Every structure is written in C-alpha cells, then in structure tokens.
Amino acid sequence: MESCKVVILCGGLGTRLREQTEFMPKPLVAVGGRPILWHIMKIYAHFNYNSFICCLGYKGEMIRQYFLNYAYMNQDFTITLGKQNKKVVFDGEIEDWSVSLCDTGVDTMTGGRIKRIEKYVDTENFLVTYGDGVADVNLEGLVRFHIQKGKIATICGIHPVSRFGIIERTPEGIVERFREKPNLDGIINGGFFVFNKKIFDYLDEYCILEKEPMEQLARDKELSVYEHNGFWFCMDTYRDFLELNAMWNDNKAPWKIWNE
C-alpha cells in the first residue's frame, strides 16, 4: 500500500464540549488519560500511516507544547539537577511518528484548513480526519477502495446509531422487545477521508469542506463512498466524553485496534 500523509483537523472551538474545551483544544481532551488526538493517531499508525499534519487553530499552542514535550510527558525519565549538565534517560519506546504542526487560523473553516497545508502534502493521495472521532475502520481497505475507484475523493460512510432505545410492538399495542440504540437507516459522513491531490482545485482558504467542495465533487462524479459497518464514535458533547472514557476504563474500547 502506498505511503500517505494523514491530515488531522485540530482547530475547531468544540463549543458543545465547553466543560473541557474552555481550558484546552478539543483534540487534547483525554480519554483514558491520553488525548483523543493520540487515540486517532494510534489508529492510523496501526496501518503504518505514521506521517501526520495537524491543522491547528483554537489553543493550538497547547498542541504544540504537547508534542514538544511528548517524550517527557509519556515516558519515565531521570534528570540530574544541580551544577552538572542535566542528563535525561528515557525508559521505554516513543512512537515513530513524524508530526507537522501547522497554524491554519482560529476562525478558518475545514476546507480552508486543508487548503492552507497544501504545500506540506507530497504524496499523490492523502488521508484526512477530524480531531474528535474514533473508529475501527479498516484504513488499508479504505485506501485500497479509493485507489480502485479512481476518484478524487472517498468518504467513509457509517451507519448512525440512535441515541434512544426503540420499542418494538405488535399491531395490538403489545410490547415485544426493547432494542437499545439500534443503527438507523442510511449512512452519514464518518469523517475518515482519502483525497487525491486534485482536491486542492476544489478548495479555497475560506470554504467549508462538507459544503460546496463535496457538493461539486458529487456533481462531477468524483466522490465515492466506502461503507463502514463497524464501530464509530464522535466526541461531540460532555456526555460523549464520559461514554468514551467509560468504554476505555471498562476495557471495552472497540477503536483500540493497536497492540501495546
């Protein structure tokens, strides 16, 4: 499988998760003690996509600091203080990732953020995702599907899950069973994309990716959809934050497809 850069949109305000994002950017909100951004990157790295471009915006300096101090914050180390030159010895391995941290503006829309990092994309195809969603998507299969279709853009379609349980009843009004949070009909944008570099011709620095660019790609018959039938979850609200952490703490995190 060809090497592809991974672009992660990390610049939004995350207003519906204000309990956490008042103090930090949404991608740094922790799930199981690690930023959700780390979980997303681990998913991609599992498929050997290890070169990342993070599109920064709101409180982007905190994401810069996270990676600048990544080794110190995630590994045991020894430091010698005093008059001697300090020496740091790390205990354990650090992820073999390349991470480009790019300021794309606080108020920039999704399409504009991607347009602004065009100069850093040096592969024919590249992947894009949001900094708040996890899934057990087969990314190798997604990229292969994209290449086979030969389109400019491929979107990962997922089956949304109802927030509420469903009551199944007989025509006489007798309850037969409860279905807890069933999948709904149809598919929606799951936020895992593969783009050919020609996508930049559809973008400008002020556009919203999900609106005019996607609509124009569809009109041009240049947009394909890869259907994902597995797990998908977006951390949009505080309730979602709690649910993701509960899954992780209970060792029931379907997006954890990597080995320790």
PDB file of C-alpha atoms in Angstrom:
ATOM      1  CA  MET A   1       0.000   0.000   0.000  1.00  0.00           C
ATOM      2  CA  GLU A   2       1.340   3.443  -0.918  1.00  0.00           C
ATOM      3  CA  SER A   3       2.569   5.838   1.733  1.00  0.00           C
ATOM      4  CA  CYS A   4       0.085   8.598   2.539  1.00  0.00           C
ATOM      5  CA  LYS A   5       0.214  11.671   4.744  1.00  0.00           C
ATOM      6  CA  VAL A   6      -2.529  11.961   7.366  1.00  0.00           C
ATOM      7  CA  VAL A   7      -4.109  15.388   7.858  1.00  0.00           C
ATOM      8  CA  ILE A   8      -5.938  15.893  11.160  1.00  0.00           C
ATOM      9  CA  LEU A   9      -8.257  18.870  11.631  1.00  0.00           C
ATOM     10  CA  CYS A  10      -7.417  20.148  15.113  1.00  0.00           C
ATOM     11  CA  GLY A  11      -8.547  23.761  15.032  1.00  0.00           C
ATOM     12  CA  GLY A  12     -12.230  23.888  15.962  1.00  0.00           C
ATOM     13  CA  LEU A  13     -13.655  25.563  19.066  1.00  0.00           C
ATOM     14  CA  GLY A  14     -15.501  22.498  20.369  1.00  0.00           C
ATOM     15  CA  THR A  15     -18.252  24.667  21.830  1.00  0.00           C
ATOM     16  CA  ARG A  16     -20.568  21.755  22.642  1.00  0.00           C
ATOM     17  CA  LEU A  17     -17.886  20.308  24.907  1.00  0.00           C
ATOM     18  CA  ARG A  18     -17.343  23.559  26.770  1.00  0.00           C
ATOM     19  CA  GLU A  19     -16.775  21.758  30.077  1.00  0.00           C
ATOM     20  CA  GLN A  20     -13.415  20.630  28.681  1.00  0.00           C
ATOM     21  CA  THR A  21     -12.632  22.918  25.753  1.00  0.00           C
ATOM     22  CA  GLU A  22     -12.801  26.111  27.790  1.00  0.00           C
ATOM     23  CA  PHE A  23      -9.333  25.161  29.007  1.00  0.00           C
ATOM     24  CA  MET A  24      -7.854  23.157  26.120  1.00  0.00           C
ATOM     25  CA  PRO A  25      -8.382  22.372  22.424  1.00  0.00           C
ATOM     26  CA  LYS A  26     -10.765  19.508  21.811  1.00  0.00           C
ATOM     27  CA  PRO A  27      -8.119  17.124  20.396  1.00  0.00           C
ATOM     28  CA  LEU A  28      -6.323  17.254  23.770  1.00  0.00           C
ATOM     29  CA  VAL A  29      -9.381  16.209  25.780  1.00  0.00           C
ATOM     30  CA  ALA A  30      -8.344  12.995  27.490  1.00  0.00           C
ATOM     31  CA  VAL A  31      -9.797   9.542  27.001  1.00  0.00           C
ATOM     32  CA  GLY A  32      -8.251   7.045  29.379  1.00  0.00           C
ATOM     33  CA  GLY A  33      -5.557   9.525  30.356  1.00  0.00           C
ATOM     34  CA  ARG A  34      -4.438  10.259  26.777  1.00  0.00           C
ATOM     35  CA  PRO A  35      -5.665  12.956  24.395  1.00  0.00           C
ATOM     36  CA  ILE A  36      -8.240  11.745  21.895  1.00  0.00           C
ATOM     37  CA  LEU A  37      -5.771  13.001  19.265  1.00  0.00           C
ATOM     38  CA  TRP A  38      -3.322  10.324  20.446  1.00  0.00           C
ATOM     39  CA  HIS A  39      -6.007   7.634  20.061  1.00  0.00           C
ATOM     40  CA  ILE A  40      -6.709   8.807  16.499  1.00  0.00           C
ATOM     41  CA  MET A  41      -3.032   8.757  15.591  1.00  0.00           C
ATOM     42  CA  LYS A  42      -2.620   5.279  17.081  1.00  0.00           C
ATOM     43  CA  ILE A  43      -5.429   4.033  14.804  1.00  0.00           C
ATOM     44  CA  TYR A  44      -3.620   5.350  11.721  1.00  0.00           C
ATOM     45  CA  ALA A  45      -0.216   4.153  12.910  1.00  0.00           C
ATOM     46  CA  HIS A  46      -1.640   0.647  13.273  1.00  0.00           C
ATOM     47  CA  PHE A  47      -1.879   0.652   9.451  1.00  0.00           C
ATOM     48  CA  ASN A  48       1.627   2.159   9.131  1.00  0.00           C
ATOM     49  CA  TYR A  49       0.418   5.678   8.399  1.00  0.00           C
ATOM     50  CA  ASN A  50       2.916   7.477  10.620  1.00  0.00           C
ATOM     51  CA  SER A  51       3.311  10.894   8.983  1.00  0.00           C
ATOM     52  CA  PHE A  52       0.838  13.461  10.322  1.00  0.00           C
ATOM     53  CA  ILE A  53      -0.081  17.054   9.570  1.00  0.00           C
ATOM     54  CA  CYS A  54      -2.078  18.691  12.362  1.00  0.00           C
ATOM     55  CA  CYS A  55      -4.101  21.743  11.291  1.00  0.00           C
ATOM     56  CA  LEU A  56      -4.059  23.962  14.369  1.00  0.00           C
ATOM     57  CA  GLY A  57      -6.374  26.780  15.370  1.00  0.00           C
ATOM     58  CA  TYR A  58      -8.047  27.352  18.741  1.00  0.00           C
ATOM     59  CA  LYS A  59      -5.444  26.985  21.518  1.00  0.00           C
ATOM     60  CA  GLY A  60      -3.086  25.421  19.005  1.00  0.00           C
ATOM     61  CA  GLU A  61      -0.092  26.369  21.134  1.00  0.00           C
ATOM     62  CA  MET A  62      -1.169  23.707  23.641  1.00  0.00           C
ATOM     63  CA  ILE A  63      -0.977  21.009  20.964  1.00  0.00           C
ATOM     64  CA  ARG A  64       2.487  22.289  20.017  1.00  0.00           C
ATOM     65  CA  GLN A  65       3.570  22.008  23.648  1.00  0.00           C
ATOM     66  CA  TYR A  66       2.126  18.509  23.911  1.00  0.00           C
ATOM     67  CA  PHE A  67       4.327  17.237  21.087  1.00  0.00           C
ATOM     68  CA  LEU A  68       7.381  19.275  22.042  1.00  0.00           C
ATOM     69  CA  ASN A  69       7.256  17.636  25.483  1.00  0.00           C
ATOM     70  CA  TYR A  70       5.841  14.329  24.288  1.00  0.00           C
ATOM     71  CA  ALA A  71       8.697  12.133  25.489  1.00  0.00           C
ATOM     72  CA  TYR A  72       8.850  13.819  28.886  1.00  0.00           C
ATOM     73  CA  MET A  73       5.111  13.577  29.440  1.00  0.00           C
ATOM     74  CA  ASN A  74       4.641   9.983  28.312  1.00  0.00           C
ATOM     75  CA  GLN A  75       7.738   8.107  29.494  1.00  0.00           C
ATOM     76  CA  ASP A  76       9.707   7.606  32.677  1.00  0.00           C
ATOM     77  CA  PHE A  77      12.931   9.596  32.756  1.00  0.00           C
ATOM     78  CA  THR A  78      15.816  10.538  35.023  1.00  0.00           C
ATOM     79  CA  ILE A  79      17.180  14.052  35.279  1.00  0.00           C
ATOM     80  CA  THR A  80      20.334  15.143  37.085  1.00  0.00           C
ATOM     81  CA  LEU A  81      19.923  18.556  38.709  1.00  0.00           C
ATOM     82  CA  GLY A  82      22.441  20.991  40.131  1.00  0.00           C
ATOM     83  CA  LYS A  83      25.623  22.313  38.569  1.00  0.00           C
ATOM     84  CA  GLN A  84      26.091  19.299  36.337  1.00  0.00           C
ATOM     85  CA  ASN A  85      24.758  19.243  32.839  1.00  0.00           C
ATOM     86  CA  LYS A  86      21.345  17.635  33.051  1.00  0.00           C
ATOM     87  CA  LYS A  87      21.018  14.190  31.583  1.00  0.00           C
ATOM     88  CA  VAL A  88      17.750  12.598  30.667  1.00  0.00           C
ATOM     89  CA  VAL A  89      17.366   8.867  30.270  1.00  0.00           C
ATOM     90  CA  PHE A  90      14.061   7.659  28.925  1.00  0.00           C
ATOM     91  CA  ASP A  91      12.570   4.354  29.925  1.00  0.00           C
ATOM     92  CA  GLY A  92      10.554   2.817  27.103  1.00  0.00           C
ATOM     93  CA  GLU A  93       9.898   3.431  23.431  1.00  0.00           C
ATOM     94  CA  ILE A  94       8.460   6.520  21.773  1.00  0.00           C
ATOM     95  CA  GLU A  95       6.131   6.290  18.787  1.00  0.00           C
ATOM     96  CA  ASP A  96       7.969   6.554  15.483  1.00  0.00           C
ATOM     97  CA  TRP A  97       5.843   9.383  14.133  1.00  0.00           C
ATOM     98  CA  SER A  98       6.506  12.471  12.056  1.00  0.00           C
ATOM     99  CA  VAL A  99       4.187  15.277  13.157  1.00  0.00           C
ATOM    100  CA  SER A 100       3.908  18.613  11.353  1.00  0.00           C
ATOM    101  CA  LEU A 101       2.136  21.273  13.414  1.00  0.00           C
ATOM    102  CA  CYS A 102       0.674  23.973  11.192  1.00  0.00           C
ATOM    103  CA  ASP A 103      -1.205  27.100  12.232  1.00  0.00           C
ATOM    104  CA  THR A 104      -4.279  27.342   9.971  1.00  0.00           C
ATOM    105  CA  GLY A 105      -6.066  30.130  11.845  1.00  0.00           C
ATOM    106  CA  VAL A 106      -8.577  30.262  14.677  1.00  0.00           C
ATOM    107  CA  ASP A 107     -11.660  31.016  12.567  1.00  0.00           C
ATOM    108  CA  THR A 108     -10.775  29.054   9.424  1.00  0.00           C
ATOM    109  CA  MET A 109     -13.315  26.529   8.145  1.00  0.00           C
ATOM    110  CA  THR A 110     -12.490  22.878   7.472  1.00  0.00           C
ATOM    111  CA  GLY A 111     -11.840  23.220   3.737  1.00  0.00           C
ATOM    112  CA  GLY A 112      -9.718  26.292   4.308  1.00  0.00           C
ATOM    113  CA  ARG A 113      -7.569  24.460   6.830  1.00  0.00           C
ATOM    114  CA  ILE A 114      -6.803  21.724   4.314  1.00  0.00           C
ATOM    115  CA  LYS A 115      -6.065  24.278   1.599  1.00  0.00           C
ATOM    116  CA  ARG A 116      -3.580  26.039   3.849  1.00  0.00           C
ATOM    117  CA  ILE A 117      -1.439  22.927   4.327  1.00  0.00           C
ATOM    118  CA  GLU A 118      -1.329  22.069   0.605  1.00  0.00           C
ATOM    119  CA  LYS A 119       2.412  22.767   0.413  1.00  0.00           C
ATOM    120  CA  TYR A 120       3.104  20.073   3.004  1.00  0.00           C
ATOM    121  CA  VAL A 121       1.287  17.285   1.137  1.00  0.00           C
ATOM    122  CA  ASP A 122       3.858  15.498  -1.015  1.00  0.00           C
ATOM    123  CA  THR A 123       2.013  12.247  -1.704  1.00  0.00           C
ATOM    124  CA  GLU A 124      -0.407  11.597  -4.565  1.00  0.00           C
ATOM    125  CA  ASN A 125      -3.127  10.595  -2.126  1.00  0.00           C
ATOM    126  CA  PHE A 126      -3.558  11.613   1.485  1.00  0.00           C
ATOM    127  CA  LEU A 127      -5.925  10.898   4.346  1.00  0.00           C
ATOM    128  CA  VAL A 128      -7.966  13.404   6.332  1.00  0.00           C
ATOM    129  CA  THR A 129      -9.906  13.106   9.555  1.00  0.00           C
ATOM    130  CA  TYR A 130     -11.303  15.205  12.377  1.00  0.00           C
ATOM    131  CA  GLY A 131      -9.625  15.515  15.762  1.00  0.00           C
ATOM    132  CA  ASP A 132     -12.571  14.177  17.749  1.00  0.00           C
ATOM    133  CA  GLY A 133     -13.670  10.843  16.262  1.00  0.00           C
ATOM    134  CA  VAL A 134     -12.517   7.252  16.713  1.00  0.00           C
ATOM    135  CA  ALA A 135     -13.467   4.076  14.874  1.00  0.00           C
ATOM    136  CA  ASP A 136     -12.265   0.593  13.982  1.00  0.00           C
ATOM    137  CA  VAL A 137     -12.219   1.493  10.277  1.00  0.00           C
ATOM    138  CA  ASN A 138     -10.023  -0.703   8.084  1.00  0.00           C
ATOM    139  CA  LEU A 139      -7.903   2.167   6.774  1.00  0.00           C
ATOM    140  CA  GLU A 140      -5.967  -0.116   4.450  1.00  0.00           C
ATOM    141  CA  GLY A 141      -9.249  -1.206   2.900  1.00  0.00           C
ATOM    142  CA  LEU A 142     -10.406   2.412   2.691  1.00  0.00           C
ATOM    143  CA  VAL A 143      -7.284   3.486   0.794  1.00  0.00           C
ATOM    144  CA  ARG A 144      -7.427   0.449  -1.485  1.00  0.00           C
ATOM    145  CA  PHE A 145     -11.086   1.215  -2.278  1.00  0.00           C
ATOM    146  CA  HIS A 146     -10.174   4.834  -3.066  1.00  0.00           C
ATOM    147  CA  ILE A 147      -7.435   3.791  -5.473  1.00  0.00           C
ATOM    148  CA  GLN A 148      -9.651   1.203  -7.167  1.00  0.00           C
ATOM    149  CA  LYS A 149     -12.433   3.742  -7.745  1.00  0.00           C
ATOM    150  CA  GLY A 150     -10.010   6.267  -9.198  1.00  0.00           C
ATOM    151  CA  LYS A 151     -11.975   9.255  -7.891  1.00  0.00           C
ATOM    152  CA  ILE A 152     -10.648  12.473  -6.426  1.00  0.00           C
ATOM    153  CA  ALA A 153     -12.298  11.896  -3.055  1.00  0.00           C
ATOM    154  CA  THR A 154     -13.539   8.995  -0.975  1.00  0.00           C
ATOM    155  CA  ILE A 155     -15.636   9.431   2.124  1.00  0.00           C
ATOM    156  CA  CYS A 156     -16.165   6.790   4.789  1.00  0.00           C
ATOM    157  CA  GLY A 157     -19.896   6.276   5.300  1.00  0.00           C
ATOM    158  CA  ILE A 158     -21.093   4.985   8.665  1.00  0.00           C
ATOM    159  CA  HIS A 159     -24.462   3.893   9.989  1.00  0.00           C
ATOM    160  CA  PRO A 160     -25.563   6.342  12.703  1.00  0.00           C
ATOM    161  CA  VAL A 161     -26.769   4.930  15.993  1.00  0.00           C
ATOM    162  CA  SER A 162     -29.944   6.205  17.630  1.00  0.00           C
ATOM    163  CA  ARG A 163     -29.415   7.995  20.939  1.00  0.00           C
ATOM    164  CA  PHE A 164     -32.524   6.270  22.253  1.00  0.00           C
ATOM    165  CA  GLY A 165     -33.755   2.728  22.539  1.00  0.00           C
ATOM    166  CA  ILE A 166     -36.572   1.534  20.278  1.00  0.00           C
ATOM    167  CA  ILE A 167     -39.749  -0.207  21.439  1.00  0.00           C
ATOM    168  CA  GLU A 168     -40.961  -2.925  19.085  1.00  0.00           C
ATOM    169  CA  ARG A 169     -44.669  -3.655  19.460  1.00  0.00           C
ATOM    170  CA  THR A 170     -47.439  -5.676  17.852  1.00  0.00           C
ATOM    171  CA  PRO A 171     -50.272  -4.024  15.862  1.00  0.00           C
ATOM    172  CA  GLU A 172     -52.382  -4.511  19.006  1.00  0.00           C
ATOM    173  CA  GLY A 173     -50.015  -2.366  21.049  1.00  0.00           C
ATOM    174  CA  ILE A 174     -48.243  -5.148  22.964  1.00  0.00           C
ATOM    175  CA  VAL A 175     -44.544  -4.587  23.566  1.00  0.00           C
ATOM    176  CA  GLU A 176     -42.438  -7.404  22.137  1.00  0.00           C
ATOM    177  CA  ARG A 177     -38.958  -6.188  22.980  1.00  0.00           C
ATOM    178  CA  PHE A 178     -36.663  -3.229  23.501  1.00  0.00           C
ATOM    179  CA  ARG A 179     -33.797  -2.514  21.108  1.00  0.00           C
ATOM    180  CA  GLU A 180     -31.084  -0.478  22.775  1.00  0.00           C
ATOM    181  CA  LYS A 181     -29.657   2.251  20.479  1.00  0.00           C
ATOM    182  CA  PRO A 182     -30.140   0.489  17.126  1.00  0.00           C
ATOM    183  CA  ASN A 183     -28.451   1.534  13.884  1.00  0.00           C
ATOM    184  CA  LEU A 184     -30.540   3.948  11.859  1.00  0.00           C
ATOM    185  CA  ASP A 185     -31.250   3.630   8.148  1.00  0.00           C
ATOM    186  CA  GLY A 186     -28.890   5.275   5.683  1.00  0.00           C
ATOM    187  CA  ILE A 187     -25.276   6.346   6.095  1.00  0.00           C
ATOM    188  CA  ILE A 188     -23.608   9.595   7.122  1.00  0.00           C
ATOM    189  CA  ASN A 189     -20.168  11.137   6.807  1.00  0.00           C
ATOM    190  CA  GLY A 190     -17.914   9.274   9.248  1.00  0.00           C
ATOM    191  CA  GLY A 191     -15.083  11.766   8.956  1.00  0.00           C
ATOM    192  CA  PHE A 192     -12.439   9.427   7.528  1.00  0.00           C
ATOM    193  CA  PHE A 193     -11.489  10.664   4.046  1.00  0.00           C
ATOM    194  CA  VAL A 194      -8.988   9.795   1.330  1.00  0.00           C
ATOM    195  CA  PHE A 195      -8.192  12.532  -1.181  1.00  0.00           C
ATOM    196  CA  ASN A 196      -6.170  12.749  -4.365  1.00  0.00           C
ATOM    197  CA  LYS A 197      -4.128  15.965  -4.552  1.00  0.00           C
ATOM    198  CA  LYS A 198      -6.595  17.211  -7.172  1.00  0.00           C
ATOM    199  CA  ILE A 199      -8.895  18.008  -4.225  1.00  0.00           C
ATOM    200  CA  PHE A 200      -6.976  21.267  -3.787  1.00  0.00           C
ATOM    201  CA  ASP A 201      -8.532  22.541  -7.014  1.00  0.00           C
ATOM    202  CA  TYR A 202     -11.897  22.389  -5.241  1.00  0.00           C
ATOM    203  CA  LEU A 203     -10.758  24.249  -2.129  1.00  0.00           C
ATOM    204  CA  ASP A 204     -10.032  27.830  -1.173  1.00  0.00           C
ATOM    205  CA  GLU A 205      -8.928  29.302   2.141  1.00  0.00           C
ATOM    206  CA  TYR A 206     -12.448  30.211   3.199  1.00  0.00           C
ATOM    207  CA  CYS A 207     -14.530  27.171   2.266  1.00  0.00           C
ATOM    208  CA  ILE A 208     -16.287  24.539   4.344  1.00  0.00           C
ATOM    209  CA  LEU A 209     -15.160  21.112   3.140  1.00  0.00           C
ATOM    210  CA  GLU A 210     -18.518  19.463   3.758  1.00  0.00           C
ATOM    211  CA  LYS A 211     -20.486  22.007   1.694  1.00  0.00           C
ATOM    212  CA  GLU A 212     -19.543  23.370  -1.734  1.00  0.00           C
ATOM    213  CA  PRO A 213     -16.397  21.235  -2.333  1.00  0.00           C
ATOM    214  CA  MET A 214     -18.194  17.978  -1.542  1.00  0.00           C
ATOM    215  CA  GLU A 215     -21.299  19.038  -3.450  1.00  0.00           C
ATOM    216  CA  GLN A 216     -19.203  19.929  -6.501  1.00  0.00           C
ATOM    217  CA  LEU A 217     -17.284  16.647  -6.310  1.00  0.00           C
ATOM    218  CA  ALA A 218     -20.604  14.803  -6.268  1.00  0.00           C
ATOM    219  CA  ARG A 219     -21.834  16.756  -9.305  1.00  0.00           C
ATOM    220  CA  ASP A 220     -18.578  15.932 -11.094  1.00  0.00           C
ATOM    221  CA  LYS A 221     -18.950  12.223 -10.226  1.00  0.00           C
ATOM    222  CA  GLU A 222     -15.620  12.402  -8.404  1.00  0.00           C
ATOM    223  CA  LEU A 223     -16.809  11.310  -4.946  1.00  0.00           C
ATOM    224  CA  SER A 224     -17.014   7.683  -3.818  1.00  0.00           C
ATOM    225  CA  VAL A 225     -18.202   6.269  -0.504  1.00  0.00           C
ATOM    226  CA  TYR A 226     -16.652   3.396   1.436  1.00  0.00           C
ATOM    227  CA  GLU A 227     -19.187   1.793   3.754  1.00  0.00           C
ATOM    228  CA  HIS A 228     -18.035   1.016   7.295  1.00  0.00           C
ATOM    229  CA  ASN A 229     -20.255  -1.307   9.303  1.00  0.00           C
ATOM    230  CA  GLY A 230     -18.217  -1.404  12.489  1.00  0.00           C
ATOM    231  CA  PHE A 231     -17.682   0.873  15.467  1.00  0.00           C
ATOM    232  CA  TRP A 232     -17.639   4.661  15.141  1.00  0.00           C
ATOM    233  CA  PHE A 233     -17.922   7.365  17.789  1.00  0.00           C
ATOM    234  CA  CYS A 234     -17.603  11.151  17.730  1.00  0.00           C
ATOM    235  CA  MET A 235     -16.838  13.038  20.939  1.00  0.00           C
ATOM    236  CA  ASP A 236     -19.189  15.948  20.405  1.00  0.00           C
ATOM    237  CA  THR A 237     -20.608  16.575  23.880  1.00  0.00           C
ATOM    238  CA  TYR A 238     -19.699  16.063  27.531  1.00  0.00           C
ATOM    239  CA  ARG A 239     -21.936  13.021  27.544  1.00  0.00           C
ATOM    240  CA  ASP A 240     -19.877  11.562  24.691  1.00  0.00           C
ATOM    241  CA  PHE A 241     -16.698  12.319  26.642  1.00  0.00           C
ATOM    242  CA  LEU A 242     -17.996  10.378  29.626  1.00  0.00           C
ATOM    243  CA  GLU A 243     -19.144   7.472  27.456  1.00  0.00           C
ATOM    244  CA  LEU A 244     -15.785   7.131  25.692  1.00  0.00           C
ATOM    245  CA  ASN A 245     -13.929   7.163  28.995  1.00  0.00           C
ATOM    246  CA  ALA A 246     -16.298   4.572  30.430  1.00  0.00           C
ATOM    247  CA  MET A 247     -15.654   2.279  27.455  1.00  0.00           C
ATOM    248  CA  TRP A 248     -11.894   2.672  27.857  1.00  0.00           C
ATOM    249  CA  ASN A 249     -11.936   2.143  31.620  1.00  0.00           C
ATOM    250  CA  ASP A 250     -14.073  -0.988  31.208  1.00  0.00           C
ATOM    251  CA  ASN A 251     -11.654  -2.397  28.598  1.00  0.00           C
ATOM    252  CA  LYS A 252     -14.447  -2.202  26.025  1.00  0.00           C
ATOM    253  CA  ALA A 253     -12.910   0.239  23.537  1.00  0.00           C
ATOM    254  CA  PRO A 254     -13.541  -1.117  20.021  1.00  0.00           C
ATOM    255  CA  TRP A 255     -11.333   1.554  18.433  1.00  0.00           C
ATOM    256  CA  LYS A 256      -8.256   0.189  20.235  1.00  0.00           C
ATOM    257  CA  ILE A 257      -7.068  -1.943  17.335  1.00  0.00           C
ATOM    258  CA  TRP A 258      -3.359  -1.493  18.055  1.00  0.00           C
ATOM    259  CA  ASN A 259      -1.142  -3.637  20.264  1.00  0.00           C
ATOM    260  CA  GLU A 260       0.528  -2.138  23.303  1.00  0.00           C
TER     261      GLU A 260
END
